[in-house]
Short mmCIF file of C-alpha atoms in Angstrom, two decimals:
data_model
loop_
_atom_site.label_atom_id
_atom_site.label_comp_id
_atom_site.label_asym_id
_atom_site.label_seq_id
_atom_site.Cartn_x
_atom_site.Cartn_y
_atom_site.Cartn_z
CA MET A 1 62.45 92.27 149.64
CA ALA A 2 58.93 92.98 150.82
CA ARG A 3 56.14 92.03 148.47
CA THR A 4 54.25 95.03 147.09
CA PRO A 5 50.58 95.20 148.06
CA ASP A 6 47.87 94.19 145.60
CA TYR A 7 46.26 97.61 145.48
CA VAL A 8 47.36 101.20 145.20
CA ALA A 9 44.65 103.71 144.35
CA ALA A 10 45.19 105.56 141.10
CA GLY A 11 46.24 109.05 141.88
CA SER A 12 46.82 108.11 145.52
CA GLU A 13 49.37 109.98 147.56
CA GLY A 14 49.72 107.20 150.05
CA THR A 15 52.45 105.30 148.29
CA ALA A 16 55.16 105.54 150.90
CA GLY A 17 54.19 102.28 152.54
CA PHE A 18 55.63 99.98 149.92
CA ASN A 19 58.64 99.62 147.70
CA TYR A 20 57.54 100.44 144.16
CA LYS A 21 61.03 100.31 142.63
CA PRO A 22 60.91 96.61 141.58
CA ALA A 23 57.73 97.30 139.60
CA LEU A 24 59.38 100.31 137.93
CA ALA A 25 62.41 98.21 137.03
CA LEU A 26 60.18 95.61 135.37
CA LEU A 27 58.19 98.27 133.51
CA ALA A 28 61.44 99.79 132.25
CA SER A 29 61.74 96.74 129.96
CA LEU A 30 58.42 97.71 128.35
CA PHE A 31 59.58 101.27 127.78
CA PHE A 32 62.78 99.87 126.27
CA MET A 33 60.97 97.54 123.87
CA TRP A 34 58.42 99.95 122.46
CA GLY A 35 61.16 102.55 121.97
CA PHE A 36 63.31 99.94 120.25
CA ILE A 37 60.54 98.78 117.92
CA THR A 38 59.37 102.29 117.06
CA VAL A 39 62.85 103.39 116.00
CA ILE A 40 63.40 100.31 113.86
CA ASN A 41 60.96 102.16 111.60
CA ASN A 42 63.56 104.91 111.15
CA THR A 43 65.80 102.40 109.37
CA LEU A 44 62.85 100.57 107.81
CA LEU A 45 61.49 103.65 105.99
CA PRO A 46 64.45 104.34 103.68
CA HIS A 47 64.69 100.59 103.13
CA LEU A 48 61.05 100.29 102.05
CA ARG A 49 61.40 103.45 99.99
CA SER A 50 63.92 101.70 97.74
CA VAL A 51 62.12 98.33 97.80
CA PHE A 52 58.75 99.76 96.72
CA GLU A 53 60.14 102.83 94.87
CA LEU A 54 58.18 105.29 97.02
CA ASN A 55 58.23 109.09 97.03
CA TYR A 56 58.49 111.02 100.34
CA THR A 57 54.72 111.21 100.79
CA GLU A 58 54.31 107.43 100.33
CA THR A 59 57.30 106.78 102.59
CA THR A 60 55.97 108.89 105.44
CA LEU A 61 52.51 107.32 104.97
CA ILE A 62 54.04 104.15 106.45
CA GLU A 63 54.79 106.06 109.64
CA SER A 64 51.39 107.75 109.53
CA VAL A 65 49.65 104.37 109.59
CA TRP A 66 51.76 103.52 112.64
CA PHE A 67 50.54 106.59 114.52
CA ILE A 68 46.96 106.36 113.29
CA ALA A 69 46.84 103.30 115.55
CA TYR A 70 47.28 105.59 118.55
CA GLY A 71 44.31 107.69 117.44
CA VAL A 72 42.13 104.61 116.86
CA MET A 73 43.18 102.53 119.87
CA GLY A 74 43.96 105.11 122.59
CA MET A 75 40.55 105.39 124.27
CA PRO A 76 39.59 101.70 123.71
CA SER A 77 42.84 100.84 125.49
CA ALA A 78 41.81 102.99 128.47
CA PHE A 79 38.46 101.19 128.66
CA LEU A 80 40.17 97.79 128.39
CA ILE A 81 42.47 98.66 131.29
CA GLU A 82 39.46 99.64 133.42
CA ARG A 83 37.92 96.20 132.77
CA THR A 84 40.98 93.95 132.97
CA GLY A 85 43.46 95.81 135.13
CA TYR A 86 46.94 96.98 134.24
CA LYS A 87 48.75 93.64 134.37
CA LYS A 88 46.42 91.76 132.00
CA ALA A 89 46.30 94.75 129.66
CA ILE A 90 50.10 94.83 129.48
CA ILE A 91 50.24 91.11 128.63
CA ILE A 92 47.59 91.57 125.93
CA GLY A 93 49.55 94.50 124.50
CA LEU A 94 52.75 92.44 124.31
CA ALA A 95 50.87 89.58 122.60
CA VAL A 96 49.40 91.94 120.00
CA MET A 97 52.84 93.40 119.32
CA ALA A 98 54.33 89.92 118.85
CA ALA A 99 51.55 89.00 116.39
CA GLY A 100 52.22 92.15 114.39
CA ALA A 101 55.97 91.49 114.34
CA LEU A 102 55.34 87.99 112.96
CA GLY A 103 53.05 89.57 110.36
CA MET A 104 56.10 91.34 108.94
CA VAL A 105 57.44 87.94 107.81
CA PRO A 106 54.80 87.27 105.10
CA ALA A 107 54.78 91.00 104.28
CA ALA A 108 58.47 90.69 103.36
CA GLN A 109 58.12 87.32 101.66
CA ILE A 110 55.44 88.46 99.19
CA PRO A 111 56.58 91.40 99.30
CA SER A 112 53.52 93.61 99.86
CA TYR A 113 53.24 97.29 100.73
CA PRO A 114 49.60 96.96 102.05
CA VAL A 115 50.45 93.91 104.20
CA THR A 116 53.44 95.78 105.59
CA LEU A 117 51.15 98.69 106.54
CA PHE A 118 48.70 96.33 108.26
CA ALA A 119 51.42 94.52 110.23
CA LEU A 120 52.86 97.82 111.44
CA PHE A 121 49.36 98.97 112.45
CA VAL A 122 48.96 95.83 114.59
CA ILE A 123 52.33 96.37 116.28
CA ALA A 124 51.45 100.00 116.99
CA SER A 125 48.07 98.97 118.44
CA GLY A 126 49.86 96.80 120.99
CA ILE A 127 52.26 99.62 121.83
CA THR A 128 49.30 101.97 122.30
CA LEU A 129 47.86 99.66 124.96
CA LEU A 130 51.22 99.50 126.72
CA GLN A 131 51.56 103.30 126.61
CA VAL A 132 48.10 103.89 128.07
CA ALA A 133 48.86 101.43 130.86
CA ALA A 134 52.49 102.11 131.72
CA ASN A 135 52.75 105.92 131.61
CA PRO A 136 50.07 106.70 134.22
CA TYR A 137 51.17 103.66 136.25
CA VAL A 138 54.63 105.18 136.64
CA THR A 139 53.30 108.65 137.52
CA VAL A 140 50.88 107.53 140.26
CA ILE A 141 52.79 104.63 141.79
CA GLY A 142 55.16 106.91 143.68
CA PRO A 143 55.11 110.32 145.40
CA PRO A 144 53.15 112.90 143.34
CA GLU A 145 55.80 115.60 143.80
CA SER A 146 58.35 113.55 141.84
CA SER A 147 56.01 112.21 139.12
CA GLU A 148 57.64 114.18 136.24
CA SER A 149 61.12 113.17 137.35
CA ARG A 150 60.13 109.51 137.80
CA LEU A 151 58.44 109.22 134.41
CA THR A 152 61.36 110.98 132.72
CA LEU A 153 63.79 108.54 134.34
CA VAL A 154 61.84 105.47 133.18
CA GLN A 155 61.41 107.06 129.74
CA ALA A 156 65.22 107.19 129.62
CA PHE A 157 65.12 103.41 129.20
CA ASN A 158 62.76 103.99 126.30
CA SER A 159 65.50 106.18 124.86
CA PHE A 160 68.05 103.44 125.52
CA GLY A 161 65.95 101.25 123.23
CA THR A 162 65.83 103.99 120.61
CA PHE A 163 69.60 104.37 120.96
CA LEU A 164 70.28 100.70 120.22
CA ALA A 165 67.63 100.25 117.50
CA PRO A 166 69.51 102.06 114.69
CA TYR A 167 72.51 99.75 115.23
CA PHE A 168 70.19 96.75 115.10
CA GLY A 169 68.29 98.00 112.04
CA GLY A 170 71.41 99.29 110.33
CA TYR A 171 73.25 95.99 110.76
CA LEU A 172 70.43 93.49 110.14
CA ILE A 173 68.53 95.48 107.49
CA LEU A 174 70.43 98.31 105.79
CA SER A 175 73.95 96.82 105.78
CA ARG A 176 72.62 93.51 104.35
CA THR A 177 70.81 95.11 101.41
CA VAL A 178 71.82 96.63 98.10
CA GLY A 179 69.65 99.71 98.65
CA GLY A 180 71.04 100.27 102.14
CA THR A 181 74.66 100.29 100.96
CA SER A 182 74.12 102.38 97.81
CA LEU A 183 74.13 106.14 97.36
CA GLU A 184 70.91 108.08 96.80
CA GLY A 185 69.58 107.68 93.26
CA THR A 186 70.88 104.13 92.66
CA GLN A 187 68.33 102.08 90.69
CA LEU A 188 67.71 98.51 91.92
CA THR A 189 66.77 95.54 89.74
CA GLN A 190 63.61 93.56 90.52
CA ALA A 191 65.70 90.71 91.96
CA GLU A 192 67.62 93.12 94.19
CA ARG A 193 64.40 94.68 95.49
CA LEU A 194 62.97 91.22 96.32
CA ALA A 195 66.14 90.22 98.16
CA ASP A 196 66.19 93.53 100.05
CA ALA A 197 62.54 93.11 101.11
CA GLN A 198 63.23 89.71 102.68
CA ALA A 199 66.00 91.18 104.83
CA THR A 200 63.39 92.38 107.33
CA GLN A 201 62.23 88.87 108.27
CA LEU A 202 64.96 87.91 110.75
CA PRO A 203 64.87 91.17 112.77
CA TYR A 204 61.11 90.96 113.32
CA ILE A 205 61.24 87.25 114.24
CA LEU A 206 63.81 88.11 116.92
CA VAL A 207 61.61 90.97 118.15
CA ALA A 208 58.57 88.66 118.41
CA ILE A 209 60.55 86.15 120.49
CA VAL A 210 61.70 88.83 122.93
CA LEU A 211 58.15 90.19 123.30
CA VAL A 212 56.79 86.73 124.17
CA VAL A 213 59.54 86.25 126.77
CA ILE A 214 58.71 89.61 128.40
CA ALA A 215 54.99 88.74 128.41
CA VAL A 216 55.73 85.50 130.29
CA ILE A 217 57.88 87.36 132.83
CA ILE A 218 55.12 89.96 133.41
CA TRP A 219 52.52 87.17 133.75
CA ARG A 220 54.57 85.48 136.49
CA SER A 221 55.39 88.71 138.31
CA ASP A 222 53.64 90.58 141.13
CA LEU A 223 52.61 94.04 139.99
CA PRO A 224 50.57 96.25 142.33
CA LYS A 225 47.05 96.84 141.02
CA LEU A 226 45.95 100.41 140.47
CA GLY A 227 42.33 101.13 141.17
CA SER A 228 40.81 97.67 140.83
CA ALA A 229 39.68 97.48 144.45
CA THR A 230 37.66 100.70 144.17
CA SER A 231 36.74 100.73 140.50
CA ARG A 232 33.01 100.98 141.24
CA VAL A 233 33.56 103.96 143.55
CA ALA A 234 35.85 105.58 140.99
CA ARG A 235 33.19 105.20 138.30
CA GLU A 236 30.67 106.97 140.55
CA GLU A 237 33.16 109.79 141.17
CA ARG A 238 33.83 110.18 137.43
CA LYS A 239 30.12 110.80 136.75
CA HIS A 240 30.41 114.15 138.54
CA LEU A 241 33.77 115.18 137.05
CA SER A 242 34.84 116.50 133.65
CA LEU A 243 38.17 116.06 131.93
CA TRP A 244 37.66 119.30 130.03
CA LYS A 245 37.71 121.46 133.15
CA HIS A 246 41.39 120.73 133.72
CA ARG A 247 43.46 123.31 131.86
CA ASN A 248 46.70 121.35 132.06
CA LEU A 249 45.02 118.42 130.29
CA VAL A 250 43.07 120.52 127.77
CA TRP A 251 46.27 122.12 126.48
CA GLY A 252 48.38 119.03 127.18
CA VAL A 253 46.55 116.91 124.60
CA PRO A 254 47.52 119.21 121.67
CA ALA A 255 50.99 119.57 123.21
CA ILE A 256 51.55 115.81 122.91
CA PHE A 257 50.02 115.85 119.41
CA ILE A 258 52.28 118.69 118.25
CA TYR A 259 55.39 117.29 119.95
CA LEU A 260 54.94 113.99 118.10
CA ILE A 261 54.80 115.83 114.78
CA ALA A 262 58.20 117.30 115.65
CA GLU A 263 59.84 114.14 117.02
CA ILE A 264 58.64 111.77 114.32
CA GLY A 265 59.29 114.17 111.47
CA VAL A 266 62.90 114.61 112.55
CA ALA A 267 63.55 110.94 113.33
CA ASN A 268 61.95 109.43 110.26
CA LEU A 269 63.38 111.86 107.73
CA PHE A 270 66.84 112.02 109.30
CA ILE A 271 68.41 109.34 107.09
CA ASN A 272 66.79 110.74 103.96
CA PHE A 273 68.10 114.20 104.98
CA ALA A 274 71.65 113.09 105.80
CA ILE A 275 72.14 111.25 102.48
CA LEU A 276 71.36 114.36 100.41
CA PRO A 277 74.50 115.45 98.47
CA GLU A 278 74.16 119.04 99.74
CA ILE A 279 73.96 117.88 103.37
CA ALA A 280 76.33 114.97 104.16
CA GLY A 281 76.20 112.84 100.98
CA ILE A 282 76.58 109.52 102.83
CA THR A 283 74.90 106.12 102.36
CA PRO A 284 71.78 105.10 104.31
CA ALA A 285 73.81 102.57 106.32
CA GLN A 286 76.27 105.29 107.32
CA ALA A 287 73.43 107.69 108.15
CA ALA A 288 71.93 105.08 110.49
CA ASN A 289 75.09 105.35 112.60
CA TYR A 290 74.53 109.10 112.96
CA LEU A 291 70.89 108.50 113.79
CA VAL A 292 72.16 106.62 116.84
CA LEU A 293 73.58 109.94 118.10
CA LEU A 294 70.18 111.65 117.81
CA TRP A 295 68.53 108.96 119.95
CA GLY A 296 71.57 108.87 122.22
CA GLY A 297 71.03 112.58 122.85
CA MET A 298 67.45 111.84 123.88
CA MET A 299 68.67 109.17 126.29
CA VAL A 300 71.28 111.45 127.87
CA GLY A 301 68.77 114.30 128.03
CA ARG A 302 66.22 112.16 129.86
CA PHE A 303 68.67 110.91 132.46
CA ALA A 304 69.87 114.49 132.97
CA GLY A 305 66.32 115.85 132.92
CA ALA A 306 65.18 113.40 135.60
CA PHE A 307 67.87 114.81 137.88
CA ILE A 308 67.29 118.46 136.88
CA MET A 309 63.55 118.24 137.58
CA ARG A 310 64.29 117.16 141.13
CA LYS A 311 66.02 120.52 141.60
CA PHE A 312 64.06 122.86 139.30
CA PRO A 313 60.36 123.16 138.35
CA ALA A 314 59.29 120.86 135.51
CA ASP A 315 57.66 123.68 133.53
CA LYS A 316 60.79 125.84 133.50
CA THR A 317 62.95 122.83 132.61
CA LEU A 318 60.65 121.93 129.72
CA ALA A 319 60.73 125.52 128.44
CA ALA A 320 64.55 125.56 128.47
CA PHE A 321 64.82 122.28 126.58
CA ALA A 322 62.21 123.43 124.04
CA LEU A 323 64.06 126.71 123.46
CA PHE A 324 67.24 124.76 122.71
CA ALA A 325 65.29 122.57 120.28
CA LEU A 326 63.90 125.67 118.56
CA ILE A 327 67.38 127.13 118.02
CA VAL A 328 68.93 124.00 116.52
CA MET A 329 65.89 123.33 114.31
CA ILE A 330 66.21 126.81 112.80
CA GLY A 331 69.81 125.81 112.03
CA ALA A 332 68.73 122.52 110.41
CA ALA A 333 66.24 124.39 108.22
CA THR A 334 68.67 127.08 107.05
CA VAL A 335 72.31 125.92 106.90
CA GLU A 336 73.85 123.42 104.48
CA GLY A 337 76.51 120.74 104.67
CA PRO A 338 77.24 118.44 107.62
CA LEU A 339 76.42 121.26 110.05
CA ALA A 340 72.73 120.92 109.13
CA MET A 341 72.89 117.21 109.94
CA TRP A 342 74.50 117.96 113.31
CA CYS A 343 71.75 120.47 114.11
CA LEU A 344 69.23 117.70 113.50
CA ILE A 345 71.24 115.36 115.74
CA LEU A 346 71.28 117.93 118.56
CA VAL A 347 67.51 118.37 118.54
CA GLY A 348 67.29 114.93 120.17
CA LEU A 349 68.70 116.52 123.32
CA GLY A 350 66.03 119.21 123.22
CA HIS A 351 63.22 116.74 122.57
CA SER A 352 64.36 114.34 125.28
CA ILE A 353 62.16 115.35 128.22
CA MET A 354 59.19 116.68 126.25
CA PHE A 355 56.92 113.63 126.21
CA PRO A 356 57.33 112.53 129.86
CA ALA A 357 57.18 116.11 131.16
CA ILE A 358 54.07 117.00 129.15
CA PHE A 359 52.38 113.69 130.04
CA ALA A 360 53.04 113.97 133.77
CA MET A 361 51.94 117.62 133.88
CA GLY A 362 48.87 116.78 131.77
CA ILE A 363 47.46 114.21 134.23
CA LYS A 364 48.52 115.99 137.43
CA GLY A 365 45.60 116.42 139.80
CA LEU A 366 43.19 114.29 137.71
CA GLY A 367 42.57 111.66 140.46
CA PRO A 368 39.84 109.19 139.36
CA LEU A 369 40.01 110.66 135.85
CA THR A 370 43.63 109.51 135.45
CA GLU A 371 42.90 106.53 133.16
CA GLU A 372 40.68 108.53 130.79
CA ALA A 373 43.16 111.42 130.77
CA SER A 374 45.93 108.97 129.98
CA GLY A 375 43.87 107.55 127.12
CA LEU A 376 43.39 111.03 125.66
CA LEU A 377 47.08 111.90 125.94
CA ILE A 378 48.14 108.62 124.35
CA THR A 379 45.53 109.12 121.61
CA ALA A 380 47.27 112.43 120.92
CA ILE A 381 50.38 110.46 119.94
CA ALA A 382 48.46 110.11 116.67
CA GLY A 383 50.05 113.48 115.91
CA GLY A 384 52.94 111.41 114.60
CA ALA A 385 50.67 110.45 111.70
CA LEU A 386 50.98 114.01 110.40
CA VAL A 387 54.54 113.19 109.40
CA VAL A 388 52.86 112.58 106.04
CA VAL A 389 52.23 116.35 105.92
CA GLN A 390 55.96 116.91 106.28
CA GLY A 391 56.51 114.34 103.55
CA TRP A 392 54.16 116.34 101.32
CA LEU A 393 56.00 119.56 102.20
CA ALA A 394 59.29 117.84 101.35
CA ASP A 395 57.97 116.79 97.95
CA MET A 396 56.59 120.28 97.24
CA TYR A 397 59.24 122.59 98.73
CA GLY A 398 62.29 120.44 99.49
CA LEU A 399 63.20 118.22 102.41
CA GLN A 400 65.18 120.89 104.27
CA ASN A 401 62.40 123.49 104.03
CA SER A 402 59.94 120.95 105.47
CA PHE A 403 61.67 121.32 108.86
CA TRP A 404 60.06 124.75 109.32
CA LEU A 405 57.03 122.71 110.41
CA THR A 406 59.17 121.37 113.26
CA VAL A 407 60.22 124.91 114.21
CA ALA A 408 56.55 125.87 114.59
CA CYS A 409 55.98 122.85 116.84
CA GLU A 410 58.77 123.92 119.20
CA VAL A 411 57.10 127.32 119.66
CA TYR A 412 53.88 125.71 120.95
CA ILE A 413 55.79 123.51 123.40
CA ILE A 414 57.48 126.59 124.87
CA TRP A 415 54.05 128.21 125.35
CA TYR A 416 52.63 125.09 126.99
CA ALA A 417 55.56 124.89 129.39
CA LEU A 418 55.24 128.51 130.49
CA ALA A 419 51.46 129.01 130.41
CA GLY A 420 49.27 126.08 129.27
CA SER A 421 50.54 123.52 131.77
CA LYS A 422 49.37 125.26 134.93
CA PRO A 423 47.36 122.59 136.83
CA ARG A 424 44.22 124.57 137.55
CA GLN A 425 40.68 124.06 136.34
CA ALA A 426 39.79 125.75 133.10
CA ASP A 427 37.17 128.50 133.14
#
């Protein structure tokens, strides 16, 4: 196998001279891990809700802190990448994630709600750095005409991580706790809550070990450098260019923000929704098994979407998937019984290609502005922090009615796909 060259210009179209597939295969492990860790939160939230006796607003605040890290660390991550290069930035991101995962051990031992929030913020900060580095890397490392398809394919491995995480969290957290194996409304004793809290220690120790192993592998690998050989020239070019003149980016930033409200609201409230007596009336541990199907739908949708976007325009494909998501979310917000739960499961298929398609369309044609554009788009992942708004709506108007917020999000994504994503300079 030929060694990849040390330099490929960011946004370059001359990528046919080397084999970039080994680098993509290695980066797929990063996509897998941050998807895996993010979705562990879906099983962690109902667990912490019983441990700390939280209402929906307090429960979703945990996830909000996670996504606030994207808002705080997105642009600093872009600047760090410009200074250190992609490879070093990725290693730093993995190290930060491992430190945060180990921080969950004392958080569970105490147990402490504030320490838990801080540890999750640290993990999310590391993931933010990986996102800012890896997403544009995948889009520019190969032919520009297949960037949406390529990023969607690699994001499918992210979905593979999200598919496995509920099994992992359900088995090592929910199924080993009193709260995770009890029906909604069961009151836990102080001793039971303490024992349940400590159940999170082993899973996060295992996660930290895996992250360190991946960091060592990345450190010893040969990854092509993007832009380091011409960084000074790129900085001079950027002085005469403006991010805000690119319409696809200007509307893409809120598209990512709004999409994350939809994805995170559905994923993090799924178990709480499924265990309601008027929906499915099952235990949290049982609901975690159904959550696997939601993330499995995202994985299948991304593999299928990567193929579809090689045959059909990315904007039309995104619009079709978003329309499907809109229809099933209206069902989840209106019907009762297990059918409502299945509507929520099916929305994973509709959401599957949204992030990679929006991201790739958002940075298309940005050239030397790619890193800054990537930083902005990753910062927009902070939209997931507004899951606390859905938590507030659930407390005020009922959990099922809170999904009308998700319906509104799907409408904007359809508009972006059909109109806002056109890669021309804004007026």
